[in-house]
Amino acid sequence: MRSRFARVPLLLSTGLLAVQLWAGQVNRSGQQVFTGEITDTFCAKNRSHEEMMNEMKSMGREKQTCTQKCAQLGGKYVLYDAAKRTVYSLDDQGKAAAFAGLDVRVIGTLENNQLKIASIETGASAVASGR
């Protein structure tokens, strides 16, 4: 009987911790945190820039250059989350362009797999804090 009552506080505290962690990912206006790389629709299909850079030498050997050149060829900027293997289209191509090829933390809302960007941060610490 005693062990059953000892589990109740443990379960309650675990549940409260889970709710707090979930709430940290969604703010009051329904915005969420997304992390990944700002890449392009061409390279996102392959989940890598390698194929594009190997086929077309003009793409250079850096993710940033490849992403920018693919956008010039008609590709759209997207957010690729390698951990979830998910590609999100982005509503504001202008904001995304400044972060081409970089790992970022995006705050925004997701509607029909399109991410409406509220803000973007770059840097390893921004990406690490979003996961």
mmCIF file with all atom_site columns, C-alpha atoms in Angstrom:
data_model
loop_
_atom_site.group_PDB
_atom_site.id
_atom_site.type_symbol
_atom_site.label_atom_id
_atom_site.label_alt_id
_atom_site.label_comp_id
_atom_site.label_asym_id
_atom_site.label_entity_id
_atom_site.label_seq_id
_atom_site.pdbx_PDB_ins_code
_atom_site.Cartn_x
_atom_site.Cartn_y
_atom_site.Cartn_z
_atom_site.occupancy
_atom_site.B_iso_or_equiv
_atom_site.pdbx_formal_charge
_atom_site.auth_seq_id
_atom_site.auth_comp_id
_atom_site.auth_asym_id
_atom_site.auth_atom_id
_atom_site.pdbx_PDB_model_num
ATOM 1   C CA . MET A 1 1   ? 0.000  0.000  0.000   1.00 0.00 ? 1   MET A CA 1
ATOM 2   C CA . ARG A 1 2   ? 2.772  2.371  0.930   1.00 0.00 ? 2   ARG A CA 1
ATOM 3   C CA . SER A 1 3   ? 4.657  1.916  -2.379  1.00 0.00 ? 3   SER A CA 1
ATOM 4   C CA . ARG A 1 4   ? 1.540  2.874  -4.345  1.00 0.00 ? 4   ARG A CA 1
ATOM 5   C CA . PHE A 1 5   ? 1.329  6.211  -2.544  1.00 0.00 ? 5   PHE A CA 1
ATOM 6   C CA . ALA A 1 6   ? 5.037  6.821  -3.031  1.00 0.00 ? 6   ALA A CA 1
ATOM 7   C CA . ARG A 1 7   ? 4.590  6.602  -6.801  1.00 0.00 ? 7   ARG A CA 1
ATOM 8   C CA . VAL A 1 8   ? 1.898  9.307  -6.999  1.00 0.00 ? 8   VAL A CA 1
ATOM 9   C CA . PRO A 1 9   ? 4.222  12.260 -6.228  1.00 0.00 ? 9   PRO A CA 1
ATOM 10  C CA . LEU A 1 10  ? 6.813  10.842 -8.622  1.00 0.00 ? 10  LEU A CA 1
ATOM 11  C CA . LEU A 1 11  ? 4.258  10.554 -11.423 1.00 0.00 ? 11  LEU A CA 1
ATOM 12  C CA . LEU A 1 12  ? 2.899  14.037 -10.745 1.00 0.00 ? 12  LEU A CA 1
ATOM 13  C CA . SER A 1 13  ? 6.330  15.642 -10.734 1.00 0.00 ? 13  SER A CA 1
ATOM 14  C CA . THR A 1 14  ? 7.301  13.812 -13.936 1.00 0.00 ? 14  THR A CA 1
ATOM 15  C CA . GLY A 1 15  ? 4.084  14.970 -15.604 1.00 0.00 ? 15  GLY A CA 1
ATOM 16  C CA . LEU A 1 16  ? 4.655  18.569 -14.537 1.00 0.00 ? 16  LEU A CA 1
ATOM 17  C CA . LEU A 1 17  ? 8.217  18.479 -15.852 1.00 0.00 ? 17  LEU A CA 1
ATOM 18  C CA . ALA A 1 18  ? 6.998  17.158 -19.224 1.00 0.00 ? 18  ALA A CA 1
ATOM 19  C CA . VAL A 1 19  ? 4.409  19.940 -19.473 1.00 0.00 ? 19  VAL A CA 1
ATOM 20  C CA . GLN A 1 20  ? 7.054  22.575 -18.680 1.00 0.00 ? 20  GLN A CA 1
ATOM 21  C CA . LEU A 1 21  ? 9.393  21.208 -21.346 1.00 0.00 ? 21  LEU A CA 1
ATOM 22  C CA . TRP A 1 22  ? 6.596  21.172 -23.927 1.00 0.00 ? 22  TRP A CA 1
ATOM 23  C CA . ALA A 1 23  ? 5.551  24.707 -22.988 1.00 0.00 ? 23  ALA A CA 1
ATOM 24  C CA . GLY A 1 24  ? 9.122  25.863 -23.593 1.00 0.00 ? 24  GLY A CA 1
ATOM 25  C CA . GLN A 1 25  ? 8.771  24.877 -27.254 1.00 0.00 ? 25  GLN A CA 1
ATOM 26  C CA . VAL A 1 26  ? 5.460  26.704 -27.844 1.00 0.00 ? 26  VAL A CA 1
ATOM 27  C CA . ASN A 1 27  ? 4.937  30.286 -26.709 1.00 0.00 ? 27  ASN A CA 1
ATOM 28  C CA . ARG A 1 28  ? 1.674  32.069 -25.966 1.00 0.00 ? 28  ARG A CA 1
ATOM 29  C CA . SER A 1 29  ? 1.032  33.147 -29.554 1.00 0.00 ? 29  SER A CA 1
ATOM 30  C CA . GLY A 1 30  ? 1.306  29.567 -30.817 1.00 0.00 ? 30  GLY A CA 1
ATOM 31  C CA . GLN A 1 31  ? 4.810  30.046 -32.161 1.00 0.00 ? 31  GLN A CA 1
ATOM 32  C CA . GLN A 1 32  ? 7.206  27.119 -32.032 1.00 0.00 ? 32  GLN A CA 1
ATOM 33  C CA . VAL A 1 33  ? 10.958 26.652 -32.231 1.00 0.00 ? 33  VAL A CA 1
ATOM 34  C CA . PHE A 1 34  ? 12.354 24.845 -35.279 1.00 0.00 ? 34  PHE A CA 1
ATOM 35  C CA . THR A 1 35  ? 16.022 24.053 -35.863 1.00 0.00 ? 35  THR A CA 1
ATOM 36  C CA . GLY A 1 36  ? 17.968 22.967 -38.889 1.00 0.00 ? 36  GLY A CA 1
ATOM 37  C CA . GLU A 1 37  ? 19.773 24.254 -41.951 1.00 0.00 ? 37  GLU A CA 1
ATOM 38  C CA . ILE A 1 38  ? 18.489 26.863 -44.373 1.00 0.00 ? 38  ILE A CA 1
ATOM 39  C CA . THR A 1 39  ? 18.980 25.011 -47.643 1.00 0.00 ? 39  THR A CA 1
ATOM 40  C CA . ASP A 1 40  ? 17.206 24.903 -51.003 1.00 0.00 ? 40  ASP A CA 1
ATOM 41  C CA . THR A 1 41  ? 14.529 22.689 -52.509 1.00 0.00 ? 41  THR A CA 1
ATOM 42  C CA . PHE A 1 42  ? 16.993 20.995 -54.893 1.00 0.00 ? 42  PHE A CA 1
ATOM 43  C CA . CYS A 1 43  ? 19.486 19.907 -52.229 1.00 0.00 ? 43  CYS A CA 1
ATOM 44  C CA . ALA A 1 44  ? 16.791 19.188 -49.627 1.00 0.00 ? 44  ALA A CA 1
ATOM 45  C CA . LYS A 1 45  ? 15.458 16.369 -51.846 1.00 0.00 ? 45  LYS A CA 1
ATOM 46  C CA . ASN A 1 46  ? 18.820 14.607 -51.438 1.00 0.00 ? 46  ASN A CA 1
ATOM 47  C CA . ARG A 1 47  ? 19.218 15.739 -47.806 1.00 0.00 ? 47  ARG A CA 1
ATOM 48  C CA . SER A 1 48  ? 22.701 16.939 -48.773 1.00 0.00 ? 48  SER A CA 1
ATOM 49  C CA . HIS A 1 49  ? 24.592 19.366 -50.990 1.00 0.00 ? 49  HIS A CA 1
ATOM 50  C CA . GLU A 1 50  ? 27.136 16.726 -52.034 1.00 0.00 ? 50  GLU A CA 1
ATOM 51  C CA . GLU A 1 51  ? 25.367 15.491 -55.161 1.00 0.00 ? 51  GLU A CA 1
ATOM 52  C CA . MET A 1 52  ? 24.742 18.997 -56.460 1.00 0.00 ? 52  MET A CA 1
ATOM 53  C CA . MET A 1 53  ? 28.293 20.147 -55.715 1.00 0.00 ? 53  MET A CA 1
ATOM 54  C CA . ASN A 1 54  ? 29.748 17.055 -57.419 1.00 0.00 ? 54  ASN A CA 1
ATOM 55  C CA . GLU A 1 55  ? 27.581 17.390 -60.540 1.00 0.00 ? 55  GLU A CA 1
ATOM 56  C CA . MET A 1 56  ? 27.981 21.136 -60.992 1.00 0.00 ? 56  MET A CA 1
ATOM 57  C CA . LYS A 1 57  ? 31.414 22.515 -60.167 1.00 0.00 ? 57  LYS A CA 1
ATOM 58  C CA . SER A 1 58  ? 30.034 26.080 -60.280 1.00 0.00 ? 58  SER A CA 1
ATOM 59  C CA . MET A 1 59  ? 28.241 25.327 -56.991 1.00 0.00 ? 59  MET A CA 1
ATOM 60  C CA . GLY A 1 60  ? 31.553 25.475 -55.153 1.00 0.00 ? 60  GLY A CA 1
ATOM 61  C CA . ARG A 1 61  ? 32.350 23.308 -52.147 1.00 0.00 ? 61  ARG A CA 1
ATOM 62  C CA . GLU A 1 62  ? 30.520 25.241 -49.420 1.00 0.00 ? 62  GLU A CA 1
ATOM 63  C CA . LYS A 1 63  ? 26.896 24.768 -48.346 1.00 0.00 ? 63  LYS A CA 1
ATOM 64  C CA . GLN A 1 64  ? 26.271 28.508 -48.342 1.00 0.00 ? 64  GLN A CA 1
ATOM 65  C CA . THR A 1 65  ? 27.437 29.011 -51.943 1.00 0.00 ? 65  THR A CA 1
ATOM 66  C CA . CYS A 1 66  ? 25.566 25.928 -53.164 1.00 0.00 ? 66  CYS A CA 1
ATOM 67  C CA . THR A 1 67  ? 22.328 27.065 -51.501 1.00 0.00 ? 67  THR A CA 1
ATOM 68  C CA . GLN A 1 68  ? 22.587 30.577 -52.947 1.00 0.00 ? 68  GLN A CA 1
ATOM 69  C CA . LYS A 1 69  ? 23.340 29.299 -56.468 1.00 0.00 ? 69  LYS A CA 1
ATOM 70  C CA . CYS A 1 70  ? 20.463 26.814 -56.329 1.00 0.00 ? 70  CYS A CA 1
ATOM 71  C CA . ALA A 1 71  ? 18.160 29.672 -55.344 1.00 0.00 ? 71  ALA A CA 1
ATOM 72  C CA . GLN A 1 72  ? 19.412 31.657 -58.345 1.00 0.00 ? 72  GLN A CA 1
ATOM 73  C CA . LEU A 1 73  ? 18.523 28.657 -60.531 1.00 0.00 ? 73  LEU A CA 1
ATOM 74  C CA . GLY A 1 74  ? 14.929 28.689 -59.258 1.00 0.00 ? 74  GLY A CA 1
ATOM 75  C CA . GLY A 1 75  ? 15.125 26.709 -56.043 1.00 0.00 ? 75  GLY A CA 1
ATOM 76  C CA . LYS A 1 76  ? 13.308 27.991 -52.967 1.00 0.00 ? 76  LYS A CA 1
ATOM 77  C CA . TYR A 1 77  ? 14.810 28.345 -49.523 1.00 0.00 ? 77  TYR A CA 1
ATOM 78  C CA . VAL A 1 78  ? 13.623 25.711 -47.039 1.00 0.00 ? 78  VAL A CA 1
ATOM 79  C CA . LEU A 1 79  ? 14.464 24.637 -43.505 1.00 0.00 ? 79  LEU A CA 1
ATOM 80  C CA . TYR A 1 80  ? 15.847 21.097 -43.314 1.00 0.00 ? 80  TYR A CA 1
ATOM 81  C CA . ASP A 1 81  ? 15.762 19.451 -39.878 1.00 0.00 ? 81  ASP A CA 1
ATOM 82  C CA . ALA A 1 82  ? 18.184 16.528 -40.196 1.00 0.00 ? 82  ALA A CA 1
ATOM 83  C CA . ALA A 1 83  ? 17.226 15.097 -36.795 1.00 0.00 ? 83  ALA A CA 1
ATOM 84  C CA . LYS A 1 84  ? 13.584 14.746 -37.866 1.00 0.00 ? 84  LYS A CA 1
ATOM 85  C CA . ARG A 1 85  ? 14.435 14.307 -41.572 1.00 0.00 ? 85  ARG A CA 1
ATOM 86  C CA . THR A 1 86  ? 11.817 16.979 -42.281 1.00 0.00 ? 86  THR A CA 1
ATOM 87  C CA . VAL A 1 87  ? 11.792 19.790 -44.833 1.00 0.00 ? 87  VAL A CA 1
ATOM 88  C CA . TYR A 1 88  ? 9.718  22.906 -44.144 1.00 0.00 ? 88  TYR A CA 1
ATOM 89  C CA . SER A 1 89  ? 8.930  25.434 -46.851 1.00 0.00 ? 89  SER A CA 1
ATOM 90  C CA . LEU A 1 90  ? 9.450  29.024 -45.713 1.00 0.00 ? 90  LEU A CA 1
ATOM 91  C CA . ASP A 1 91  ? 7.033  31.901 -46.221 1.00 0.00 ? 91  ASP A CA 1
ATOM 92  C CA . ASP A 1 92  ? 9.634  34.691 -46.234 1.00 0.00 ? 92  ASP A CA 1
ATOM 93  C CA . GLN A 1 93  ? 12.322 33.925 -48.812 1.00 0.00 ? 93  GLN A CA 1
ATOM 94  C CA . GLY A 1 94  ? 14.014 37.285 -48.160 1.00 0.00 ? 94  GLY A CA 1
ATOM 95  C CA . LYS A 1 95  ? 14.606 36.541 -44.472 1.00 0.00 ? 95  LYS A CA 1
ATOM 96  C CA . ALA A 1 96  ? 15.822 33.041 -45.290 1.00 0.00 ? 96  ALA A CA 1
ATOM 97  C CA . ALA A 1 97  ? 18.266 34.258 -47.973 1.00 0.00 ? 97  ALA A CA 1
ATOM 98  C CA . ALA A 1 98  ? 20.465 35.945 -45.367 1.00 0.00 ? 98  ALA A CA 1
ATOM 99  C CA . PHE A 1 99  ? 20.957 32.566 -43.651 1.00 0.00 ? 99  PHE A CA 1
ATOM 100 C CA . ALA A 1 100 ? 21.541 30.364 -46.735 1.00 0.00 ? 100 ALA A CA 1
ATOM 101 C CA . GLY A 1 101 ? 23.550 27.263 -45.881 1.00 0.00 ? 101 GLY A CA 1
ATOM 102 C CA . LEU A 1 102 ? 23.674 28.015 -42.144 1.00 0.00 ? 102 LEU A CA 1
ATOM 103 C CA . ASP A 1 103 ? 22.368 26.135 -39.120 1.00 0.00 ? 103 ASP A CA 1
ATOM 104 C CA . VAL A 1 104 ? 19.609 28.185 -37.557 1.00 0.00 ? 104 VAL A CA 1
ATOM 105 C CA . ARG A 1 105 ? 16.906 28.373 -34.932 1.00 0.00 ? 105 ARG A CA 1
ATOM 106 C CA . VAL A 1 106 ? 13.615 29.624 -36.368 1.00 0.00 ? 106 VAL A CA 1
ATOM 107 C CA . ILE A 1 107 ? 10.700 30.820 -34.278 1.00 0.00 ? 107 ILE A CA 1
ATOM 108 C CA . GLY A 1 108 ? 7.401  30.774 -36.103 1.00 0.00 ? 108 GLY A CA 1
ATOM 109 C CA . THR A 1 109 ? 4.148  29.019 -36.801 1.00 0.00 ? 109 THR A CA 1
ATOM 110 C CA . LEU A 1 110 ? 3.603  25.979 -38.991 1.00 0.00 ? 110 LEU A CA 1
ATOM 111 C CA . GLU A 1 111 ? 0.606  25.953 -41.315 1.00 0.00 ? 111 GLU A CA 1
ATOM 112 C CA . ASN A 1 112 ? 0.233  23.233 -43.965 1.00 0.00 ? 112 ASN A CA 1
ATOM 113 C CA . ASN A 1 113 ? 3.980  22.424 -43.779 1.00 0.00 ? 113 ASN A CA 1
ATOM 114 C CA . GLN A 1 114 ? 4.844  26.064 -44.470 1.00 0.00 ? 114 GLN A CA 1
ATOM 115 C CA . LEU A 1 115 ? 6.780  27.779 -41.739 1.00 0.00 ? 115 LEU A CA 1
ATOM 116 C CA . LYS A 1 116 ? 5.769  31.386 -41.153 1.00 0.00 ? 116 LYS A CA 1
ATOM 117 C CA . ILE A 1 117 ? 8.953  32.989 -39.842 1.00 0.00 ? 117 ILE A CA 1
ATOM 118 C CA . ALA A 1 118 ? 8.814  35.335 -36.852 1.00 0.00 ? 118 ALA A CA 1
ATOM 119 C CA . SER A 1 119 ? 12.591 35.311 -36.273 1.00 0.00 ? 119 SER A CA 1
ATOM 120 C CA . ILE A 1 120 ? 15.772 33.482 -37.237 1.00 0.00 ? 120 ILE A CA 1
ATOM 121 C CA . GLU A 1 121 ? 19.006 33.125 -35.240 1.00 0.00 ? 121 GLU A CA 1
ATOM 122 C CA . THR A 1 122 ? 22.226 31.519 -36.347 1.00 0.00 ? 122 THR A CA 1
ATOM 123 C CA . GLY A 1 123 ? 25.109 29.846 -34.568 1.00 0.00 ? 123 GLY A CA 1
ATOM 124 C CA . ALA A 1 124 ? 25.790 26.517 -32.897 1.00 0.00 ? 124 ALA A CA 1
ATOM 125 C CA . SER A 1 125 ? 24.308 27.682 -29.588 1.00 0.00 ? 125 SER A CA 1
ATOM 126 C CA . ALA A 1 126 ? 21.056 28.721 -31.257 1.00 0.00 ? 126 ALA A CA 1
ATOM 127 C CA . VAL A 1 127 ? 20.623 25.302 -32.830 1.00 0.00 ? 127 VAL A CA 1
ATOM 128 C CA . ALA A 1 128 ? 21.650 23.418 -29.696 1.00 0.00 ? 128 ALA A CA 1
ATOM 129 C CA . SER A 1 129 ? 19.157 25.329 -27.539 1.00 0.00 ? 129 SER A CA 1
ATOM 130 C CA . GLY A 1 130 ? 16.299 24.500 -29.878 1.00 0.00 ? 130 GLY A CA 1
ATOM 131 C CA . ARG A 1 131 ? 16.586 20.717 -29.499 1.00 0.00 ? 131 ARG A CA 1
#
